[in-house]
Amino acid sequence: MTELELAGQVVELVRRLGGPGAQAEAVVTRADLALTRFANSGIHQNVSESTVGVRLRVNVDGRTATGGGSVVTADGLVALVERTLTAARLCPPDPGWPGLTPPTPTPDAPPVDEATAHAEPDQRADRVGAFVAAAGGLSTAGYCRTAHRSSAFANSAGHSAYGRSVEAAMDGIARRDGADGVARRSADRLSDLDGAELGAQAAAKAQAAADPVELPPGHYEVVFEPAAVADLLQNLSWYGFNGKRYAERQSFAEPGAAQFDRAVTLVDDPLGGSGLPFDAEGTGRRALTLVEAGTTRAVAHDRRTAAEAGTESTGHAVAGGATWGPMARNLRLSGAAAGPASATGRSTTGAAAGAVVDVDTAALVAGVRRGLLVTDLWYTRVLDPKSLVVTGLTRNGVWLIEDGTVVRAVRDLRFTESYPRALGPGAVLGLGARAVRQPERVDGAWWAAPSLRLASWHFTGGASG
């Protein structure tokens, strides 16, 4: 039975067991996931799984409940429907129920890469081998993964949709005397992942991270590499451009206001890769401009938040959206390029050679009188959702920049910063020309980020402080 047939069968079961007034929507997803993991420069695990999951949401007598399961036999589907209906009758009334998505056309999604959908273990192993070889004898660890999902949606209003998505990702480190260098990439085709290129980048960064020095806390000009910028995009999306948080006045977003530097344009582009053409409520997904040349234009909506705001869903419903709200999960940052690539000639020197691994970052570094080059941000936690003040740590390499040259490695630092303030008018000094897709653990999510030069970032002390 196909995914679409299964989704339709679940909806019919709700009609039969819940009565003619019961409303239902079902999503059936078949996922083929494969992972090749390596450590100590050798593959130690290759795993794959094929699963089928069913997610059901029902509204009965004005009460809403959700359920899910992976048993798709006739008895398993009946049990799923029965327990979800029982849960709905025990729930409090849901006055915000927006109703079901009516029958509407679903936008065409880009075709998926069949070679990635059906990739073999040796194809992932080849990329791991190239990564390890390019690291030049340094100890390496990481993974290469592929994913293929086919999803179908059906509801009792007569709407249905179907789509497929694929993804390939590689994430690895090289280590030298306790210093780690990292390289990671996400793509729609496994063939676009170059293990040798990533391994060489990770190794160069590990070599350049030797003998780090302590720096005092303070405000520093920074150049963030794409991995660090991805953390900014994720938090801006989840806490800022979220229609539920906006309605609750827990978001910084003010549509129509010039809240960001004119260099910043943010677009959620779910069909910019081989993503699903519909969201968790069956609404078609399309590109949504959240920030245009520094001016906030929109927030993401699902049907519930759109009804409250008197507008239409933007196609950003997610599972659990009643709790978390709608989310933009394919955010792309773009804007004016940083400057001429010819500036790369003086980007690194001495022991720090190798810290800068791409032309865009080198062009940004060349314009810094004194500041820091930051590879990655991690363990980030929101202190104040309204102003999006975040605390966290640097990771996988920080370097001091003086007069346009990376001169030495720096120990990891803790920071506390308002992300919107750091990207505010006049604060963005340059953007790389090329956005690099960074992998994310959430299904179908990615962040396309260029390198980014900011006028000020508040570091509050060492990572252990």
Coordinates of C-alpha atoms in Angstrom, one line a residue:
M1 CA 0.0 0.0 0.0
T2 CA 1.4 3.4 -0.9
E3 CA 1.8 6.3 1.6
L4 CA -1.1 8.1 0.1
E5 CA -3.4 5.1 0.3
L6 CA -2.3 4.6 4.0
A7 CA -3.1 8.3 4.8
G8 CA -6.5 8.0 3.2
Q9 CA -7.2 4.8 5.1
V10 CA -6.4 6.5 8.4
V11 CA -8.8 9.4 7.6
E12 CA -11.6 6.9 6.7
L13 CA -11.1 5.1 10.0
V14 CA -11.5 8.4 11.9
R15 CA -14.8 9.0 10.0
R16 CA -16.0 5.5 10.8
L17 CA -15.0 5.3 14.5
G18 CA -15.4 9.0 15.4
G19 CA -18.6 9.8 13.6
P20 CA -19.4 12.2 10.7
G21 CA -18.4 15.3 12.7
A22 CA -14.9 14.2 13.4
Q23 CA -12.2 16.1 11.5
A24 CA -8.9 14.4 10.7
E25 CA -5.6 14.9 9.0
A26 CA -2.9 12.2 8.6
V27 CA 0.7 12.2 7.4
V28 CA 2.4 9.0 6.4
T29 CA 6.2 9.1 5.9
R30 CA 8.4 6.3 4.7
A31 CA 12.0 7.1 5.6
D32 CA 15.2 5.3 4.4
L33 CA 18.1 6.6 6.5
A34 CA 21.7 5.5 6.2
L35 CA 24.8 6.5 8.2
T36 CA 28.5 5.7 7.9
R37 CA 30.4 6.7 11.0
F38 CA 34.1 6.9 11.5
A39 CA 36.5 7.4 14.5
N40 CA 40.2 7.1 15.0
S41 CA 40.4 7.5 11.2
G42 CA 38.5 4.3 10.5
I43 CA 34.9 3.4 9.8
H44 CA 33.5 1.6 12.8
Q45 CA 29.8 1.7 12.1
N46 CA 27.5 1.5 9.0
V47 CA 23.8 1.5 9.8
S48 CA 20.6 1.9 7.8
E49 CA 16.9 1.7 8.6
S50 CA 13.7 1.9 6.7
T51 CA 10.6 3.0 8.7
V52 CA 7.1 4.0 8.2
G53 CA 5.5 6.5 10.5
V54 CA 1.9 7.8 10.8
R55 CA 1.0 11.1 12.4
L56 CA -2.6 11.8 13.1
R57 CA -4.5 14.9 14.3
V58 CA -8.2 14.9 15.1
N59 CA -10.8 17.4 16.2
V60 CA -13.9 16.0 17.8
D61 CA -16.6 18.1 19.3
G62 CA -14.3 21.1 19.5
R63 CA -11.4 19.2 21.1
T64 CA -8.1 18.4 19.5
A65 CA -5.5 15.6 20.0
T66 CA -2.6 14.2 18.1
G67 CA -1.2 10.7 17.9
G68 CA 1.4 8.8 16.1
G69 CA 2.6 5.2 15.5
S70 CA 4.7 3.0 13.3
V71 CA 2.5 -0.1 13.1
V72 CA 0.7 0.1 9.8
T73 CA -1.2 -3.1 9.9
A74 CA -5.0 -2.9 10.0
D75 CA -5.1 -3.6 13.7
G76 CA -2.3 -1.1 14.3
L77 CA -4.1 1.7 12.4
V78 CA -7.3 1.0 14.3
A79 CA -5.5 1.2 17.6
L80 CA -3.9 4.5 16.6
V81 CA -7.2 6.0 15.7
E82 CA -9.0 4.8 18.8
R83 CA -6.4 6.1 21.2
T84 CA -6.3 9.5 19.4
L85 CA -10.0 9.8 19.5
T86 CA -10.1 8.9 23.2
A87 CA -7.4 11.5 23.9
A88 CA -9.4 14.1 22.1
R89 CA -12.5 13.5 24.2
L90 CA -10.4 14.0 27.3
C91 CA -8.8 17.2 26.2
P92 CA -10.1 20.7 27.0
P93 CA -12.0 22.6 24.3
D94 CA -9.8 24.1 21.6
P95 CA -11.3 27.5 20.6
G96 CA -8.3 28.2 18.4
W97 CA -8.9 25.2 16.1
P98 CA -8.4 26.7 12.6
G99 CA -10.1 23.9 10.7
L100 CA -8.6 21.7 8.0
T101 CA -6.7 22.7 4.8
P102 CA -9.2 22.7 1.9
P103 CA -8.4 21.0 -1.3
T104 CA -5.7 23.2 -2.9
P105 CA -3.0 22.6 -5.5
T106 CA 0.4 21.7 -4.2
P107 CA 3.4 23.4 -5.8
D108 CA 5.8 21.4 -7.9
A109 CA 8.9 20.4 -6.0
P110 CA 12.3 19.9 -7.6
P111 CA 13.1 16.3 -8.7
V112 CA 15.0 14.3 -6.2
D113 CA 18.4 12.8 -7.0
E114 CA 17.8 9.1 -7.4
A115 CA 21.4 8.2 -6.9
T116 CA 21.3 9.8 -3.4
A117 CA 18.0 8.2 -2.6
H118 CA 19.5 4.8 -3.2
A119 CA 23.1 5.4 -2.3
E120 CA 25.2 2.3 -1.3
P121 CA 27.5 2.0 1.7
D122 CA 30.6 2.0 -0.4
Q123 CA 29.7 5.5 -1.8
R124 CA 29.6 6.9 1.6
A125 CA 32.7 5.0 2.6
D126 CA 34.6 6.5 -0.4
R127 CA 33.9 10.0 0.9
V128 CA 35.0 9.0 4.4
G129 CA 38.2 7.5 3.0
A130 CA 38.9 10.7 1.0
F131 CA 38.3 12.8 4.2
V132 CA 40.8 10.6 6.2
A133 CA 43.4 10.6 3.5
A134 CA 43.2 14.4 3.1
A135 CA 43.8 14.9 6.8
G136 CA 47.4 13.9 6.3
G137 CA 47.7 11.5 9.3
L138 CA 45.8 13.5 11.8
S139 CA 43.2 11.6 13.9
T140 CA 39.7 12.0 12.3
A141 CA 36.1 11.3 13.3
G142 CA 32.7 12.1 11.9
Y143 CA 30.0 10.7 9.7
C144 CA 28.5 10.7 6.2
R145 CA 24.8 10.2 5.9
T146 CA 22.1 9.9 3.3
A147 CA 18.3 10.2 3.7
H148 CA 15.3 9.6 1.4
R149 CA 11.8 10.4 2.6
S150 CA 8.5 10.0 0.8
S151 CA 5.5 11.6 2.5
A152 CA 1.8 11.7 1.9
F153 CA -0.9 13.9 3.4
A154 CA -4.7 13.4 3.5
N155 CA -7.5 15.0 5.5
S156 CA -11.3 14.6 5.8
A157 CA -11.9 17.9 3.9
G158 CA -10.8 16.0 0.7
H159 CA -7.3 17.5 0.5
S160 CA -4.3 15.3 -0.3
A161 CA -0.6 15.8 -1.3
Y162 CA 2.5 13.7 -1.9
G163 CA 6.2 14.5 -2.1
R164 CA 9.7 13.1 -1.8
S165 CA 12.9 14.6 -0.4
V166 CA 16.6 13.5 -0.2
E167 CA 19.6 14.8 1.6
A168 CA 23.2 14.0 1.9
A169 CA 25.5 15.4 4.7
M170 CA 29.0 15.0 5.9
D171 CA 30.4 16.3 9.2
G172 CA 34.0 15.5 10.4
I173 CA 36.8 16.7 12.6
A174 CA 40.6 16.4 12.5
R175 CA 42.5 16.5 15.7
R176 CA 46.1 17.5 16.5
D177 CA 47.3 17.6 20.1
G178 CA 43.8 18.2 21.5
A179 CA 42.9 20.9 18.9
D180 CA 40.0 20.1 16.6
G181 CA 39.3 21.4 13.1
V182 CA 35.9 20.8 11.6
A183 CA 34.3 20.8 8.2
R184 CA 30.7 20.0 7.4
R185 CA 28.3 20.3 4.5
S186 CA 24.7 19.4 3.5
A187 CA 23.5 18.9 -0.1
D188 CA 20.7 17.5 -2.2
R189 CA 23.1 15.1 -4.0
L190 CA 25.7 12.9 -2.5
S191 CA 27.9 13.6 -5.5
D192 CA 28.2 17.2 -4.3
L193 CA 30.0 16.2 -1.1
D194 CA 33.8 16.2 -1.6
G195 CA 35.3 14.2 1.2
A196 CA 38.8 15.3 0.3
E197 CA 38.0 19.0 0.3
L198 CA 36.3 18.7 3.7
G199 CA 39.1 16.6 5.2
A200 CA 41.8 19.1 4.0
Q201 CA 39.8 22.0 5.5
A202 CA 39.4 20.2 8.8
A203 CA 43.1 19.3 9.0
A204 CA 44.3 22.8 8.1
K205 CA 42.1 24.2 10.9
A206 CA 43.4 21.7 13.4
Q207 CA 47.0 22.5 12.5
A208 CA 46.3 26.3 12.8
A209 CA 44.6 25.9 16.2
A210 CA 47.8 24.8 18.0
D211 CA 49.1 26.7 21.1
P212 CA 46.0 29.0 21.7
V213 CA 46.4 32.1 23.9
E214 CA 43.9 33.6 26.4
L215 CA 42.2 36.8 25.5
P216 CA 40.4 39.2 27.9
P217 CA 36.6 39.5 27.7
G218 CA 35.1 42.4 25.8
H219 CA 33.5 43.5 22.5
Y220 CA 35.4 42.3 19.5
E221 CA 34.8 42.7 15.8
V222 CA 34.2 39.1 14.4
V223 CA 34.2 37.1 11.2
F224 CA 31.9 34.2 11.5
E225 CA 32.3 31.2 9.3
P226 CA 29.1 29.6 7.8
A227 CA 28.8 27.0 10.7
A228 CA 28.6 29.9 13.2
V229 CA 26.2 31.9 11.1
A230 CA 23.9 28.8 11.0
D231 CA 23.4 29.1 14.7
L232 CA 22.3 32.7 14.3
L233 CA 19.8 31.7 11.5
Q234 CA 18.3 28.8 13.6
N235 CA 17.7 31.0 16.7
L236 CA 16.3 33.9 14.6
S237 CA 13.9 31.5 13.0
W238 CA 12.7 29.6 16.1
Y239 CA 12.4 32.5 18.4
G240 CA 11.9 35.5 16.2
F241 CA 10.1 34.7 12.9
N242 CA 7.7 32.4 14.7
G243 CA 4.0 33.4 14.3
K244 CA 3.1 31.9 17.7
R245 CA 5.8 33.8 19.6
Y246 CA 4.9 36.9 17.6
A247 CA 1.3 36.7 18.6
E248 CA 2.3 36.2 22.3
R249 CA 4.6 39.3 22.0
Q250 CA 7.6 37.1 22.8
S251 CA 9.3 37.9 19.5
F252 CA 11.6 40.8 18.5
A253 CA 10.0 40.9 15.0
E254 CA 8.3 44.1 13.9
P255 CA 7.1 43.7 10.3
G256 CA 7.7 46.9 8.4
A257 CA 10.6 48.1 10.6
A258 CA 14.2 48.4 9.6
Q259 CA 15.5 46.1 12.3
F260 CA 18.6 44.7 10.5
D261 CA 21.5 46.1 8.5
R262 CA 20.6 46.8 4.9
A263 CA 23.1 44.1 3.8
V264 CA 20.8 41.4 5.4
T265 CA 18.1 39.6 3.4
L266 CA 16.6 36.4 4.9
V267 CA 14.4 34.1 2.8
D268 CA 12.9 30.8 3.9
D269 CA 13.3 28.7 0.7
P270 CA 11.9 25.1 1.3
L271 CA 11.9 24.3 -2.4
G272 CA 15.3 25.7 -2.9
G273 CA 16.5 22.1 -2.5
S274 CA 14.7 18.8 -2.9
G275 CA 12.3 19.4 0.0
L276 CA 8.7 18.4 0.5
P277 CA 6.2 20.7 -1.2
F278 CA 3.7 20.8 1.7
D279 CA 3.8 21.3 5.5
A280 CA 2.4 19.3 8.4
E281 CA -1.1 20.6 7.7
G282 CA -1.0 20.0 3.9
T283 CA -0.5 23.6 3.0
G284 CA 1.8 24.2 0.0
R285 CA 5.3 25.4 0.8
R286 CA 6.7 28.4 -1.0
A287 CA 9.6 30.9 -0.6
L288 CA 8.9 33.5 2.1
T289 CA 11.0 36.6 2.5
L290 CA 11.3 37.4 6.2
V291 CA 13.8 40.2 5.9
E292 CA 14.5 42.3 2.8
A293 CA 17.4 44.6 2.7
G294 CA 17.3 45.0 6.5
T295 CA 13.5 45.5 6.8
T296 CA 11.5 42.8 8.5
R297 CA 8.7 41.8 6.1
A298 CA 7.0 38.7 7.6
V299 CA 6.8 36.0 10.2
A300 CA 6.0 32.3 9.5
H301 CA 2.5 31.1 10.1
D302 CA 0.6 27.9 10.3
R303 CA -3.2 27.7 10.1
R304 CA -3.7 28.4 13.8
T305 CA -1.5 31.5 14.1
A306 CA -2.7 32.7 10.7
A307 CA -6.3 32.6 11.9
E308 CA -5.4 34.5 15.0
A309 CA -3.5 37.2 12.9
G310 CA -6.3 37.4 10.3
T311 CA -4.1 36.2 7.5
E312 CA -3.2 33.0 5.6
S313 CA -0.8 30.2 6.5
T314 CA 2.6 30.6 4.9
G315 CA 3.1 26.8 4.9
H316 CA 5.2 26.5 8.0
A317 CA 3.2 24.1 10.2
V318 CA 5.4 21.5 12.0
A319 CA 4.5 18.5 14.1
G320 CA 3.9 19.8 17.6
G321 CA 3.1 23.3 16.3
A322 CA 0.4 23.9 18.9
T323 CA 3.2 24.0 21.4
W324 CA 6.2 25.2 19.4
G325 CA 4.6 27.3 16.8
P326 CA 5.4 27.5 13.0
M327 CA 9.0 27.4 12.0
A328 CA 11.0 28.5 9.0
R329 CA 13.6 25.6 8.7
N330 CA 15.2 26.3 5.3
L331 CA 16.6 29.8 5.9
R332 CA 19.0 31.4 3.5
L333 CA 21.0 34.6 4.3
S334 CA 22.1 36.7 1.4
G335 CA 23.2 40.3 0.7
A336 CA 26.1 42.3 -0.6
A337 CA 29.3 40.5 -1.2
A338 CA 32.3 41.2 1.1
G339 CA 34.8 42.5 -1.4
P340 CA 37.4 41.3 -3.9
A341 CA 38.8 37.8 -3.6
S342 CA 42.3 39.3 -4.2
A343 CA 42.5 40.1 -0.5
T344 CA 43.3 36.4 0.2
G345 CA 47.0 36.9 -0.1
R346 CA 47.5 38.2 3.4
S347 CA 44.9 36.3 5.4
T348 CA 47.1 34.0 7.4
T349 CA 50.7 33.8 8.6
G350 CA 53.0 31.5 10.5
A351 CA 51.5 28.9 12.7
A352 CA 48.0 30.3 12.0
A353 CA 48.3 29.4 8.3
G354 CA 45.3 27.3 7.4
A355 CA 42.8 28.9 9.7
V356 CA 41.1 30.5 6.6
V357 CA 39.9 27.9 4.2
D358 CA 37.8 29.7 1.6
V359 CA 38.0 32.9 -0.5
D360 CA 34.9 34.6 1.0
T361 CA 36.2 34.3 4.6
A362 CA 39.6 35.5 3.5
A363 CA 38.1 38.6 1.9
L364 CA 36.3 39.4 5.1
V365 CA 39.3 38.8 7.3
A366 CA 41.4 41.2 5.1
G367 CA 39.3 44.1 6.2
V368 CA 39.6 43.6 10.0
R369 CA 42.0 45.8 11.9
R370 CA 41.6 43.8 15.1
G371 CA 39.1 41.1 15.8
L372 CA 38.4 37.3 15.9
L373 CA 37.7 34.6 13.4
V374 CA 35.2 32.2 14.8
T375 CA 34.5 28.7 13.3
D376 CA 31.5 27.6 15.2
L377 CA 29.0 28.4 18.0
W378 CA 27.6 25.7 20.3
Y379 CA 25.7 25.0 23.5
T380 CA 23.7 28.2 22.8
R381 CA 20.8 29.0 25.1
V382 CA 18.3 31.8 25.0
L383 CA 18.3 34.1 28.0
D384 CA 15.6 36.5 26.9
P385 CA 13.4 35.4 24.0
K386 CA 11.9 38.9 23.4
S387 CA 15.3 40.5 22.6
L388 CA 16.8 37.2 21.7
V389 CA 19.8 37.5 24.0
V390 CA 21.7 34.2 23.7
T391 CA 24.7 32.8 25.7
G392 CA 27.0 30.1 24.3
L393 CA 30.5 29.1 23.5
T394 CA 32.9 29.1 20.6
R395 CA 34.0 25.8 19.3
N396 CA 36.4 24.1 16.8
G397 CA 38.7 27.1 16.4
V398 CA 39.0 30.8 17.2
W399 CA 41.8 33.1 15.9
L400 CA 43.0 36.6 16.5
I401 CA 43.0 38.9 13.5
E402 CA 45.4 41.9 13.4
D403 CA 45.6 44.3 10.4
G404 CA 43.8 41.9 8.1
T405 CA 46.0 38.9 9.0
V406 CA 45.2 35.9 11.2
V407 CA 48.1 35.8 13.6
R408 CA 47.4 33.2 16.3
A409 CA 44.9 30.8 17.8
V410 CA 42.8 31.8 20.8
R411 CA 41.2 29.7 23.5
D412 CA 37.5 29.2 23.3
L413 CA 35.3 32.0 24.7
R414 CA 31.9 32.4 26.2
F415 CA 29.6 35.0 24.8
T416 CA 26.3 36.8 25.7
E417 CA 24.8 38.7 22.8
S418 CA 21.5 39.8 21.3
Y419 CA 21.4 38.3 17.8
P420 CA 19.1 41.0 16.3
R421 CA 21.3 43.8 17.8
A422 CA 24.5 42.2 16.4
L423 CA 22.8 42.2 13.0
G424 CA 21.3 45.6 13.4
P425 CA 21.6 48.7 11.1
G426 CA 25.3 49.5 10.6
A427 CA 26.5 46.4 12.3
V428 CA 27.1 44.1 9.3
L429 CA 30.5 45.0 7.7
G430 CA 30.4 42.3 5.1
L431 CA 28.9 39.1 3.8
G432 CA 30.4 36.3 1.8
A433 CA 29.2 35.8 -1.8
R434 CA 28.4 32.1 -1.4
A435 CA 26.0 30.5 1.1
V436 CA 27.1 27.1 2.3
R437 CA 24.4 24.7 3.5
Q438 CA 24.9 23.4 7.0
P439 CA 23.3 20.1 8.1
E440 CA 20.7 20.0 10.9
R441 CA 19.4 17.1 13.0
V442 CA 15.7 18.1 12.4
D443 CA 14.2 16.2 9.4
G444 CA 14.4 18.4 6.3
A445 CA 16.0 21.4 8.0
W446 CA 19.1 23.2 6.7
W447 CA 20.6 26.7 7.0
A448 CA 22.3 28.3 4.0
A449 CA 24.9 30.7 5.4
P450 CA 27.7 32.7 4.0
S451 CA 30.7 33.9 6.1
L452 CA 29.7 37.1 8.0
R453 CA 31.7 40.1 9.3
L454 CA 30.1 41.9 12.3
A455 CA 31.2 45.1 14.0
S456 CA 30.8 43.9 17.5
W457 CA 30.3 40.7 19.5
H458 CA 30.3 40.5 23.3
F459 CA 32.6 37.9 24.8
T460 CA 32.2 37.5 28.5
G461 CA 35.1 35.3 29.4
G462 CA 36.8 32.0 28.8
A463 CA 34.8 28.8 28.0
S464 CA 35.4 27.4 31.5
G465 CA 34.4 30.7 33.2

